[in-house]
Amino acid sequence: MMKHTALTLLLMLMASTAQAACYADYKAKRDDPLKLHYGVIELSDDACDDHETAHRQISDRLAGNGWSLLKVQSIFDDTGLEERKESAGKFFLRF
């Protein structure tokens, strides 16, 4: 019974971790005239643990809106979301 309970708890923990949201903050630019912005974007699950995938995903989304990715600052979960909201302003979860 004890093994079954431990296994159940482990599976529940793994499921909740897999469903946790993942975000990145980044810096981007647009040329002619030069414009810069700092933003926060939600990532797909496959980009959460892979910086290259995150970089490509962010770059693709920004490019579709005329922006070029300069730098991925960090990748984080929802606990870091609120503290970045004011700094990102209109670019908070925009893309």
PDB file of N, CA and C in Angstrom:
ATOM      1  N   MET A   1       0.827  -1.198   0.000  1.00  0.00           N
ATOM      2  CA  MET A   1       0.000   0.000   0.000  1.00  0.00           C
ATOM      3  C   MET A   1       0.869   1.258   0.000  1.00  0.00           C
ATOM      4  N   MET A   2       1.949   1.225   0.781  1.00  0.00           N
ATOM      5  CA  MET A   2       2.837   2.372   0.866  1.00  0.00           C
ATOM      6  C   MET A   2       3.490   2.655  -0.494  1.00  0.00           C
ATOM      7  N   LYS A   3       3.912   1.611  -1.220  1.00  0.00           N
ATOM      8  CA  LYS A   3       4.528   1.794  -2.529  1.00  0.00           C
ATOM      9  C   LYS A   3       3.529   2.389  -3.513  1.00  0.00           C
ATOM     10  N   HIS A   4       2.290   1.943  -3.449  1.00  0.00           N
ATOM     11  CA  HIS A   4       1.254   2.447  -4.347  1.00  0.00           C
ATOM     12  C   HIS A   4       1.013   3.942  -4.099  1.00  0.00           C
ATOM     13  N   THR A   5       0.959   4.343  -2.836  1.00  0.00           N
ATOM     14  CA  THR A   5       0.745   5.743  -2.484  1.00  0.00           C
ATOM     15  C   THR A   5       1.909   6.603  -2.956  1.00  0.00           C
ATOM     16  N   ALA A   6       3.120   6.141  -2.757  1.00  0.00           N
ATOM     17  CA  ALA A   6       4.299   6.893  -3.189  1.00  0.00           C
ATOM     18  C   ALA A   6       4.319   7.034  -4.705  1.00  0.00           C
ATOM     19  N   LEU A   7       3.977   5.972  -5.404  1.00  0.00           N
ATOM     20  CA  LEU A   7       3.942   6.013  -6.860  1.00  0.00           C
ATOM     21  C   LEU A   7       2.874   6.985  -7.353  1.00  0.00           C
ATOM     22  N   THR A   8       1.732   6.970  -6.729  1.00  0.00           N
ATOM     23  CA  THR A   8       0.657   7.885  -7.092  1.00  0.00           C
ATOM     24  C   THR A   8       1.081   9.335  -6.889  1.00  0.00           C
ATOM     25  N   LEU A   9       1.717   9.617  -5.762  1.00  0.00           N
ATOM     26  CA  LEU A   9       2.178  10.972  -5.485  1.00  0.00           C
ATOM     27  C   LEU A   9       3.241  11.410  -6.501  1.00  0.00           C
ATOM     28  N   LEU A  10       4.131  10.507  -6.846  1.00  0.00           N
ATOM     29  CA  LEU A  10       5.166  10.813  -7.827  1.00  0.00           C
ATOM     30  C   LEU A  10       4.551  11.125  -9.191  1.00  0.00           C
ATOM     31  N   LEU A  11       3.585  10.329  -9.618  1.00  0.00           N
ATOM     32  CA  LEU A  11       2.925  10.563 -10.907  1.00  0.00           C
ATOM     33  C   LEU A  11       2.159  11.879 -10.913  1.00  0.00           C
ATOM     34  N   MET A  12       1.532  12.221  -9.799  1.00  0.00           N
ATOM     35  CA  MET A  12       0.806  13.494  -9.704  1.00  0.00           C
ATOM     36  C   MET A  12       1.775  14.668  -9.787  1.00  0.00           C
ATOM     37  N   LEU A  13       2.916  14.547  -9.132  1.00  0.00           N
ATOM     38  CA  LEU A  13       3.917  15.600  -9.167  1.00  0.00           C
ATOM     39  C   LEU A  13       4.464  15.780 -10.576  1.00  0.00           C
ATOM     40  N   MET A  14       4.740  14.682 -11.257  1.00  0.00           N
ATOM     41  CA  MET A  14       5.245  14.748 -12.620  1.00  0.00           C
ATOM     42  C   MET A  14       4.210  15.391 -13.552  1.00  0.00           C
ATOM     43  N   ALA A  15       2.958  15.056 -13.374  1.00  0.00           N
ATOM     44  CA  ALA A  15       1.900  15.613 -14.219  1.00  0.00           C
ATOM     45  C   ALA A  15       1.763  17.114 -13.994  1.00  0.00           C
ATOM     46  N   SER A  16       1.831  17.557 -12.744  1.00  0.00           N
ATOM     47  CA  SER A  16       1.693  18.987 -12.478  1.00  0.00           C
ATOM     48  C   SER A  16       2.904  19.755 -12.984  1.00  0.00           C
ATOM     49  N   THR A  17       4.081  19.152 -12.943  1.00  0.00           N
ATOM     50  CA  THR A  17       5.274  19.793 -13.469  1.00  0.00           C
ATOM     51  C   THR A  17       5.185  19.911 -14.983  1.00  0.00           C
ATOM     52  N   ALA A  18       4.696  18.893 -15.647  1.00  0.00           N
ATOM     53  CA  ALA A  18       4.593  18.915 -17.095  1.00  0.00           C
ATOM     54  C   ALA A  18       3.582  19.958 -17.568  1.00  0.00           C
ATOM     55  N   GLN A  19       2.596  20.266 -16.739  1.00  0.00           N
ATOM     56  CA  GLN A  19       1.570  21.216 -17.129  1.00  0.00           C
ATOM     57  C   GLN A  19       1.901  22.646 -16.711  1.00  0.00           C
ATOM     58  N   ALA A  20       3.013  22.826 -15.996  1.00  0.00           N
ATOM     59  CA  ALA A  20       3.375  24.164 -15.543  1.00  0.00           C
ATOM     60  C   ALA A  20       3.699  25.047 -16.741  1.00  0.00           C
ATOM     61  N   ALA A  21       3.237  26.269 -16.658  1.00  0.00           N
ATOM     62  CA  ALA A  21       3.482  27.214 -17.749  1.00  0.00           C
ATOM     63  C   ALA A  21       4.947  27.633 -17.753  1.00  0.00           C
ATOM     64  N   CYS A  22       5.399  28.026 -18.917  1.00  0.00           N
ATOM     65  CA  CYS A  22       6.792  28.403 -19.110  1.00  0.00           C
ATOM     66  C   CYS A  22       6.837  29.701 -19.908  1.00  0.00           C
ATOM     67  N   TYR A  23       7.684  30.624 -19.487  1.00  0.00           N
ATOM     68  CA  TYR A  23       7.769  31.943 -20.100  1.00  0.00           C
ATOM     69  C   TYR A  23       9.226  32.335 -20.300  1.00  0.00           C
ATOM     70  N   ALA A  24       9.445  33.340 -21.112  1.00  0.00           N
ATOM     71  CA  ALA A  24      10.778  33.918 -21.282  1.00  0.00           C
ATOM     72  C   ALA A  24      10.643  35.423 -21.355  1.00  0.00           C
ATOM     73  N   ASP A  25      11.658  36.112 -20.866  1.00  0.00           N
ATOM     74  CA  ASP A  25      11.718  37.543 -21.117  1.00  0.00           C
ATOM     75  C   ASP A  25      12.857  37.774 -22.099  1.00  0.00           C
ATOM     76  N   TYR A  26      12.698  38.784 -22.917  1.00  0.00           N
ATOM     77  CA  TYR A  26      13.597  38.990 -24.047  1.00  0.00           C
ATOM     78  C   TYR A  26      13.724  40.474 -24.366  1.00  0.00           C
ATOM     79  N   LYS A  27      14.709  40.790 -25.215  1.00  0.00           N
ATOM     80  CA  LYS A  27      14.873  42.129 -25.771  1.00  0.00           C
ATOM     81  C   LYS A  27      14.815  42.003 -27.284  1.00  0.00           C
ATOM     82  N   ALA A  28      14.138  42.958 -27.926  1.00  0.00           N
ATOM     83  CA  ALA A  28      13.972  42.924 -29.383  1.00  0.00           C
ATOM     84  C   ALA A  28      14.137  44.317 -29.962  1.00  0.00           C
ATOM     85  N   LYS A  29      14.334  44.357 -31.282  1.00  0.00           N
ATOM     86  CA  LYS A  29      14.474  45.651 -31.959  1.00  0.00           C
ATOM     87  C   LYS A  29      13.733  45.644 -33.284  1.00  0.00           C
ATOM     88  N   ARG A  30      13.486  46.829 -33.765  1.00  0.00           N
ATOM     89  CA  ARG A  30      12.915  47.067 -35.083  1.00  0.00           C
ATOM     90  C   ARG A  30      13.707  48.228 -35.680  1.00  0.00           C
ATOM     91  N   ASP A  31      14.104  48.115 -36.927  1.00  0.00           N
ATOM     92  CA  ASP A  31      14.932  49.148 -37.564  1.00  0.00           C
ATOM     93  C   ASP A  31      14.095  50.131 -38.376  1.00  0.00           C
ATOM     94  N   ASP A  32      14.695  51.290 -38.588  1.00  0.00           N
ATOM     95  CA  ASP A  32      14.229  52.328 -39.511  1.00  0.00           C
ATOM     96  C   ASP A  32      12.816  52.821 -39.260  1.00  0.00           C
ATOM     97  N   PRO A  33      12.569  53.571 -38.248  1.00  0.00           N
ATOM     98  CA  PRO A  33      13.512  54.046 -37.239  1.00  0.00           C
ATOM     99  C   PRO A  33      13.732  52.984 -36.164  1.00  0.00           C
ATOM    100  N   LEU A  34      14.864  53.080 -35.502  1.00  0.00           N
ATOM    101  CA  LEU A  34      15.215  52.125 -34.463  1.00  0.00           C
ATOM    102  C   LEU A  34      14.219  52.192 -33.308  1.00  0.00           C
ATOM    103  N   LYS A  35      13.684  51.031 -32.944  1.00  0.00           N
ATOM    104  CA  LYS A  35      12.813  50.894 -31.777  1.00  0.00           C
ATOM    105  C   LYS A  35      13.276  49.660 -31.029  1.00  0.00           C
ATOM    106  N   LEU A  36      13.267  49.745 -29.718  1.00  0.00           N
ATOM    107  CA  LEU A  36      13.649  48.630 -28.857  1.00  0.00           C
ATOM    108  C   LEU A  36      12.504  48.310 -27.919  1.00  0.00           C
ATOM    109  N   HIS A  37      12.396  47.049 -27.540  1.00  0.00           N
ATOM    110  CA  HIS A  37      11.431  46.715 -26.498  1.00  0.00           C
ATOM    111  C   HIS A  37      11.882  45.499 -25.696  1.00  0.00           C
ATOM    112  N   TYR A  38      11.378  45.471 -24.471  1.00  0.00           N
ATOM    113  CA  TYR A  38      11.556  44.349 -23.555  1.00  0.00           C
ATOM    114  C   TYR A  38      10.194  43.696 -23.444  1.00  0.00           C
ATOM    115  N   GLY A  39      10.134  42.373 -23.537  1.00  0.00           N
ATOM    116  CA  GLY A  39       8.840  41.709 -23.461  1.00  0.00           C
ATOM    117  C   GLY A  39       8.902  40.382 -22.739  1.00  0.00           C
ATOM    118  N   VAL A  40       7.740  39.854 -22.489  1.00  0.00           N
ATOM    119  CA  VAL A  40       7.567  38.537 -21.875  1.00  0.00           C
ATOM    120  C   VAL A  40       6.668  37.738 -22.802  1.00  0.00           C
ATOM    121  N   ILE A  41       7.043  36.491 -23.032  1.00  0.00           N
ATOM    122  CA  ILE A  41       6.323  35.638 -23.968  1.00  0.00           C
ATOM    123  C   ILE A  41       6.127  34.259 -23.359  1.00  0.00           C
ATOM    124  N   GLU A  42       4.991  33.638 -23.643  1.00  0.00           N
ATOM    125  CA  GLU A  42       4.759  32.266 -23.184  1.00  0.00           C
ATOM    126  C   GLU A  42       5.363  31.306 -24.206  1.00  0.00           C
ATOM    127  N   LEU A  43       6.018  30.277 -23.708  1.00  0.00           N
ATOM    128  CA  LEU A  43       6.671  29.287 -24.557  1.00  0.00           C
ATOM    129  C   LEU A  43       5.901  27.978 -24.565  1.00  0.00           C
ATOM    130  N   SER A  44       6.101  27.202 -25.626  1.00  0.00           N
ATOM    131  CA  SER A  44       5.533  25.858 -25.660  1.00  0.00           C
ATOM    132  C   SER A  44       6.355  24.954 -24.741  1.00  0.00           C
ATOM    133  N   ASP A  45       5.801  23.827 -24.346  1.00  0.00           N
ATOM    134  CA  ASP A  45       6.470  22.917 -23.418  1.00  0.00           C
ATOM    135  C   ASP A  45       7.850  22.474 -23.907  1.00  0.00           C
ATOM    136  N   ASP A  46       8.002  22.260 -25.210  1.00  0.00           N
ATOM    137  CA  ASP A  46       9.279  21.774 -25.719  1.00  0.00           C
ATOM    138  C   ASP A  46      10.379  22.831 -25.657  1.00  0.00           C
ATOM    139  N   ALA A  47      10.034  24.086 -25.471  1.00  0.00           N
ATOM    140  CA  ALA A  47      11.032  25.156 -25.392  1.00  0.00           C
ATOM    141  C   ALA A  47      11.459  25.467 -23.964  1.00  0.00           C
ATOM    142  N   CYS A  48      10.765  24.920 -22.986  1.00  0.00           N
ATOM    143  CA  CYS A  48      11.042  25.254 -21.589  1.00  0.00           C
ATOM    144  C   CYS A  48      12.440  24.846 -21.134  1.00  0.00           C
ATOM    145  N   ASP A  49      12.899  23.719 -21.576  1.00  0.00           N
ATOM    146  CA  ASP A  49      14.192  23.208 -21.125  1.00  0.00           C
ATOM    147  C   ASP A  49      15.266  23.266 -22.204  1.00  0.00           C
ATOM    148  N   ASP A  50      14.982  23.921 -23.297  1.00  0.00           N
ATOM    149  CA  ASP A  50      15.922  23.968 -24.409  1.00  0.00           C
ATOM    150  C   ASP A  50      16.065  25.411 -24.897  1.00  0.00           C
ATOM    151  N   HIS A  51      17.176  26.026 -24.543  1.00  0.00           N
ATOM    152  CA  HIS A  51      17.395  27.442 -24.868  1.00  0.00           C
ATOM    153  C   HIS A  51      17.364  27.689 -26.378  1.00  0.00           C
ATOM    154  N   GLU A  52      17.893  26.777 -27.168  1.00  0.00           N
ATOM    155  CA  GLU A  52      17.888  26.955 -28.628  1.00  0.00           C
ATOM    156  C   GLU A  52      16.471  26.936 -29.191  1.00  0.00           C
ATOM    157  N   THR A  53      15.644  26.016 -28.709  1.00  0.00           N
ATOM    158  CA  THR A  53      14.252  25.945 -29.150  1.00  0.00           C
ATOM    159  C   THR A  53      13.501  27.204 -28.727  1.00  0.00           C
ATOM    160  N   ALA A  54      13.737  27.659 -27.509  1.00  0.00           N
ATOM    161  CA  ALA A  54      13.099  28.882 -27.023  1.00  0.00           C
ATOM    162  C   ALA A  54      13.511  30.071 -27.892  1.00  0.00           C
ATOM    163  N   HIS A  55      14.790  30.183 -28.175  1.00  0.00           N
ATOM    164  CA  HIS A  55      15.304  31.282 -29.001  1.00  0.00           C
ATOM    165  C   HIS A  55      14.644  31.270 -30.383  1.00  0.00           C
ATOM    166  N   ARG A  56      14.568  30.102 -30.989  1.00  0.00           N
ATOM    167  CA  ARG A  56      13.969  29.974 -32.322  1.00  0.00           C
ATOM    168  C   ARG A  56      12.477  30.317 -32.288  1.00  0.00           C
ATOM    169  N   GLN A  57      11.789  29.820 -31.265  1.00  0.00           N
ATOM    170  CA  GLN A  57      10.349  30.072 -31.154  1.00  0.00           C
ATOM    171  C   GLN A  57      10.059  31.563 -30.965  1.00  0.00           C
ATOM    172  N   ILE A  58      10.810  32.207 -30.102  1.00  0.00           N
ATOM    173  CA  ILE A  58      10.613  33.637 -29.855  1.00  0.00           C
ATOM    174  C   ILE A  58      10.966  34.438 -31.109  1.00  0.00           C
ATOM    175  N   SER A  59      12.089  34.110 -31.706  1.00  0.00           N
ATOM    176  CA  SER A  59      12.532  34.809 -32.912  1.00  0.00           C
ATOM    177  C   SER A  59      11.490  34.716 -34.029  1.00  0.00           C
ATOM    178  N   ASP A  60      10.939  33.532 -34.227  1.00  0.00           N
ATOM    179  CA  ASP A  60       9.926  33.337 -35.269  1.00  0.00           C
ATOM    180  C   ASP A  60       8.670  34.159 -35.003  1.00  0.00           C
ATOM    181  N   ARG A  61       8.201  34.168 -33.764  1.00  0.00           N
ATOM    182  CA  ARG A  61       6.995  34.925 -33.438  1.00  0.00           C
ATOM    183  C   ARG A  61       7.212  36.424 -33.598  1.00  0.00           C
ATOM    184  N   LEU A  62       8.369  36.897 -33.150  1.00  0.00           N
ATOM    185  CA  LEU A  62       8.669  38.325 -33.272  1.00  0.00           C
ATOM    186  C   LEU A  62       8.829  38.734 -34.731  1.00  0.00           C
ATOM    187  N   ALA A  63       9.524  37.909 -35.513  1.00  0.00           N
ATOM    188  CA  ALA A  63       9.762  38.219 -36.933  1.00  0.00           C
ATOM    189  C   ALA A  63       8.446  38.366 -37.684  1.00  0.00           C
ATOM    190  N   GLY A  64       7.463  37.579 -37.317  1.00  0.00           N
ATOM    191  CA  GLY A  64       6.154  37.678 -37.945  1.00  0.00           C
ATOM    192  C   GLY A  64       5.468  39.007 -37.684  1.00  0.00           C
ATOM    193  N   ASN A  65       6.002  39.751 -36.722  1.00  0.00           N
ATOM    194  CA  ASN A  65       5.453  41.065 -36.383  1.00  0.00           C
ATOM    195  C   ASN A  65       6.456  42.191 -36.623  1.00  0.00           C
ATOM    196  N   GLY A  66       7.497  41.895 -37.406  1.00  0.00           N
ATOM    197  CA  GLY A  66       8.457  42.919 -37.780  1.00  0.00           C
ATOM    198  C   GLY A  66       9.563  43.215 -36.779  1.00  0.00           C
ATOM    199  N   TRP A  67       9.730  42.374 -35.776  1.00  0.00           N
ATOM    200  CA  TRP A  67      10.752  42.569 -34.751  1.00  0.00           C
ATOM    201  C   TRP A  67      11.867  41.543 -34.908  1.00  0.00           C
ATOM    202  N   SER A  68      13.075  41.920 -34.475  1.00  0.00           N
ATOM    203  CA  SER A  68      14.220  41.006 -34.448  1.00  0.00           C
ATOM    204  C   SER A  68      14.616  40.752 -33.002  1.00  0.00           C
ATOM    205  N   LEU A  69      14.769  39.505 -32.649  1.00  0.00           N
ATOM    206  CA  LEU A  69      15.182  39.141 -31.293  1.00  0.00           C
ATOM    207  C   LEU A  69      16.640  39.514 -31.085  1.00  0.00           C
ATOM    208  N   LEU A  70      16.912  40.223 -30.012  1.00  0.00           N
ATOM    209  CA  LEU A  70      18.282  40.560 -29.654  1.00  0.00           C
ATOM    210  C   LEU A  70      18.845  39.574 -28.637  1.00  0.00           C
ATOM    211  N   LYS A  71      18.031  39.270 -27.609  1.00  0.00           N
ATOM    212  CA  LYS A  71      18.533  38.428 -26.522  1.00  0.00           C
ATOM    213  C   LYS A  71      17.382  37.820 -25.733  1.00  0.00           C
ATOM    214  N   VAL A  72      17.524  36.543 -25.393  1.00  0.00           N
ATOM    215  CA  VAL A  72      16.618  35.901 -24.441  1.00  0.00           C
ATOM    216  C   VAL A  72      17.246  36.115 -23.067  1.00  0.00           C
ATOM    217  N   GLN A  73      16.564  36.850 -22.227  1.00  0.00           N
ATOM    218  CA  GLN A  73      17.087  37.157 -20.899  1.00  0.00           C
ATOM    219  C   GLN A  73      17.078  35.919 -20.001  1.00  0.00           C
ATOM    220  N   SER A  74      15.906  35.311 -19.879  1.00  0.00           N
ATOM    221  CA  SER A  74      15.769  34.148 -19.008  1.00  0.00           C
ATOM    222  C   SER A  74      14.496  33.384 -19.360  1.00  0.00           C
ATOM    223  N   ILE A  75      14.466  32.145 -18.923  1.00  0.00           N
ATOM    224  CA  ILE A  75      13.287  31.285 -19.050  1.00  0.00           C
ATOM    225  C   ILE A  75      12.841  30.962 -17.629  1.00  0.00           C
ATOM    226  N   PHE A  76      11.558  31.098 -17.366  1.00  0.00           N
ATOM    227  CA  PHE A  76      11.068  30.965 -15.995  1.00  0.00           C
ATOM    228  C   PHE A  76       9.643  30.422 -15.978  1.00  0.00           C
ATOM    229  N   ASP A  77       9.168  30.061 -14.792  1.00  0.00           N
ATOM    230  CA  ASP A  77       7.784  29.583 -14.660  1.00  0.00           C
ATOM    231  C   ASP A  77       6.896  30.740 -14.207  1.00  0.00           C
ATOM    232  N   ASP A  78       5.646  30.443 -13.907  1.00  0.00           N
ATOM    233  CA  ASP A  78       4.690  31.506 -13.590  1.00  0.00           C
ATOM    234  C   ASP A  78       5.003  32.267 -12.307  1.00  0.00           C
ATOM    235  N   THR A  79       5.913  31.749 -11.476  1.00  0.00           N
ATOM    236  CA  THR A  79       6.257  32.490 -10.258  1.00  0.00           C
ATOM    237  C   THR A  79       7.029  33.767 -10.579  1.00  0.00           C
ATOM    238  N   GLY A  80       7.662  33.853 -11.746  1.00  0.00           N
ATOM    239  CA  GLY A  80       8.392  35.049 -12.120  1.00  0.00           C
ATOM    240  C   GLY A  80       7.617  35.985 -13.025  1.00  0.00           C
ATOM    241  N   LEU A  81       6.391  35.632 -13.298  1.00  0.00           N
ATOM    242  CA  LEU A  81       5.591  36.385 -14.269  1.00  0.00           C
ATOM    243  C   LEU A  81       5.189  37.774 -13.775  1.00  0.00           C
ATOM    244  N   GLU A  82       4.625  37.854 -12.606  1.00  0.00           N
ATOM    245  CA  GLU A  82       4.073  39.115 -12.094  1.00  0.00           C
ATOM    246  C   GLU A  82       5.145  40.190 -11.922  1.00  0.00           C
ATOM    247  N   GLU A  83       6.330  39.807 -11.494  1.00  0.00           N
ATOM    248  CA  GLU A  83       7.383  40.798 -11.262  1.00  0.00           C
ATOM    249  C   GLU A  83       7.893  41.440 -12.553  1.00  0.00           C
ATOM    250  N   ARG A  84       7.627  40.819 -13.706  1.00  0.00           N
ATOM    251  CA  ARG A  84       8.079  41.343 -14.991  1.00  0.00           C
ATOM    252  C   ARG A  84       6.982  42.102 -15.745  1.00  0.00           C
ATOM    253  N   LYS A  85       5.771  42.039 -15.249  1.00  0.00           N
ATOM    254  CA  LYS A  85       4.623  42.605 -15.961  1.00  0.00           C
ATOM    255  C   LYS A  85       4.758  44.107 -16.215  1.00  0.00           C
ATOM    256  N   GLU A  86       5.104  44.860 -15.211  1.00  0.00           N
ATOM    257  CA  GLU A  86       5.200  46.312 -15.365  1.00  0.00           C
ATOM    258  C   GLU A  86       6.321  46.688 -16.337  1.00  0.00           C
ATOM    259  N   SER A  87       7.465  46.031 -16.229  1.00  0.00           N
ATOM    260  CA  SER A  87       8.590  46.345 -17.114  1.00  0.00           C
ATOM    261  C   SER A  87       8.288  46.038 -18.571  1.00  0.00           C
ATOM    262  N   ALA A  88       7.532  44.971 -18.809  1.00  0.00           N
ATOM    263  CA  ALA A  88       7.208  44.580 -20.191  1.00  0.00           C
ATOM    264  C   ALA A  88       6.117  45.454 -20.789  1.00  0.00           C
ATOM    265  N   GLY A  89       5.298  46.056 -19.966  1.00  0.00           N
ATOM    266  CA  GLY A  89       4.248  46.959 -20.440  1.00  0.00           C
ATOM    267  C   GLY A  89       3.381  46.320 -21.523  1.00  0.00           C
ATOM    268  N   LYS A  90       3.249  46.991 -22.670  1.00  0.00           N
ATOM    269  CA  LYS A  90       2.376  46.495 -23.728  1.00  0.00           C
ATOM    270  C   LYS A  90       2.938  45.242 -24.409  1.00  0.00           C
ATOM    271  N   PHE A  91       4.176  44.879 -24.102  1.00  0.00           N
ATOM    272  CA  PHE A  91       4.775  43.668 -24.676  1.00  0.00           C
ATOM    273  C   PHE A  91       4.731  42.491 -23.705  1.00  0.00           C
ATOM    274  N   PHE A  92       3.887  42.604 -22.693  1.00  0.00           N
ATOM    275  CA  PHE A  92       3.681  41.515 -21.736  1.00  0.00           C
ATOM    276  C   PHE A  92       2.705  40.505 -22.349  1.00  0.00           C
ATOM    277  N   LEU A  93       3.211  39.338 -22.684  1.00  0.00           N
ATOM    278  CA  LEU A  93       2.423  38.248 -23.297  1.00  0.00           C
ATOM    279  C   LEU A  93       1.734  38.680 -24.592  1.00  0.00           C
ATOM    280  N   ARG A  94       2.331  39.607 -25.311  1.00  0.00           N
ATOM    281  CA  ARG A  94       1.739  40.105 -26.557  1.00  0.00           C
ATOM    282  C   ARG A  94       1.905  39.119 -27.718  1.00  0.00           C
ATOM    283  N   PHE A  95       3.061  38.461 -27.794  1.00  0.00           N
ATOM    284  CA  PHE A  95       3.326  37.584 -28.928  1.00  0.00           C
ATOM    285  C   PHE A  95       3.211  36.139 -28.559  1.00  0.00           C
TER     286      PHE A  95
END
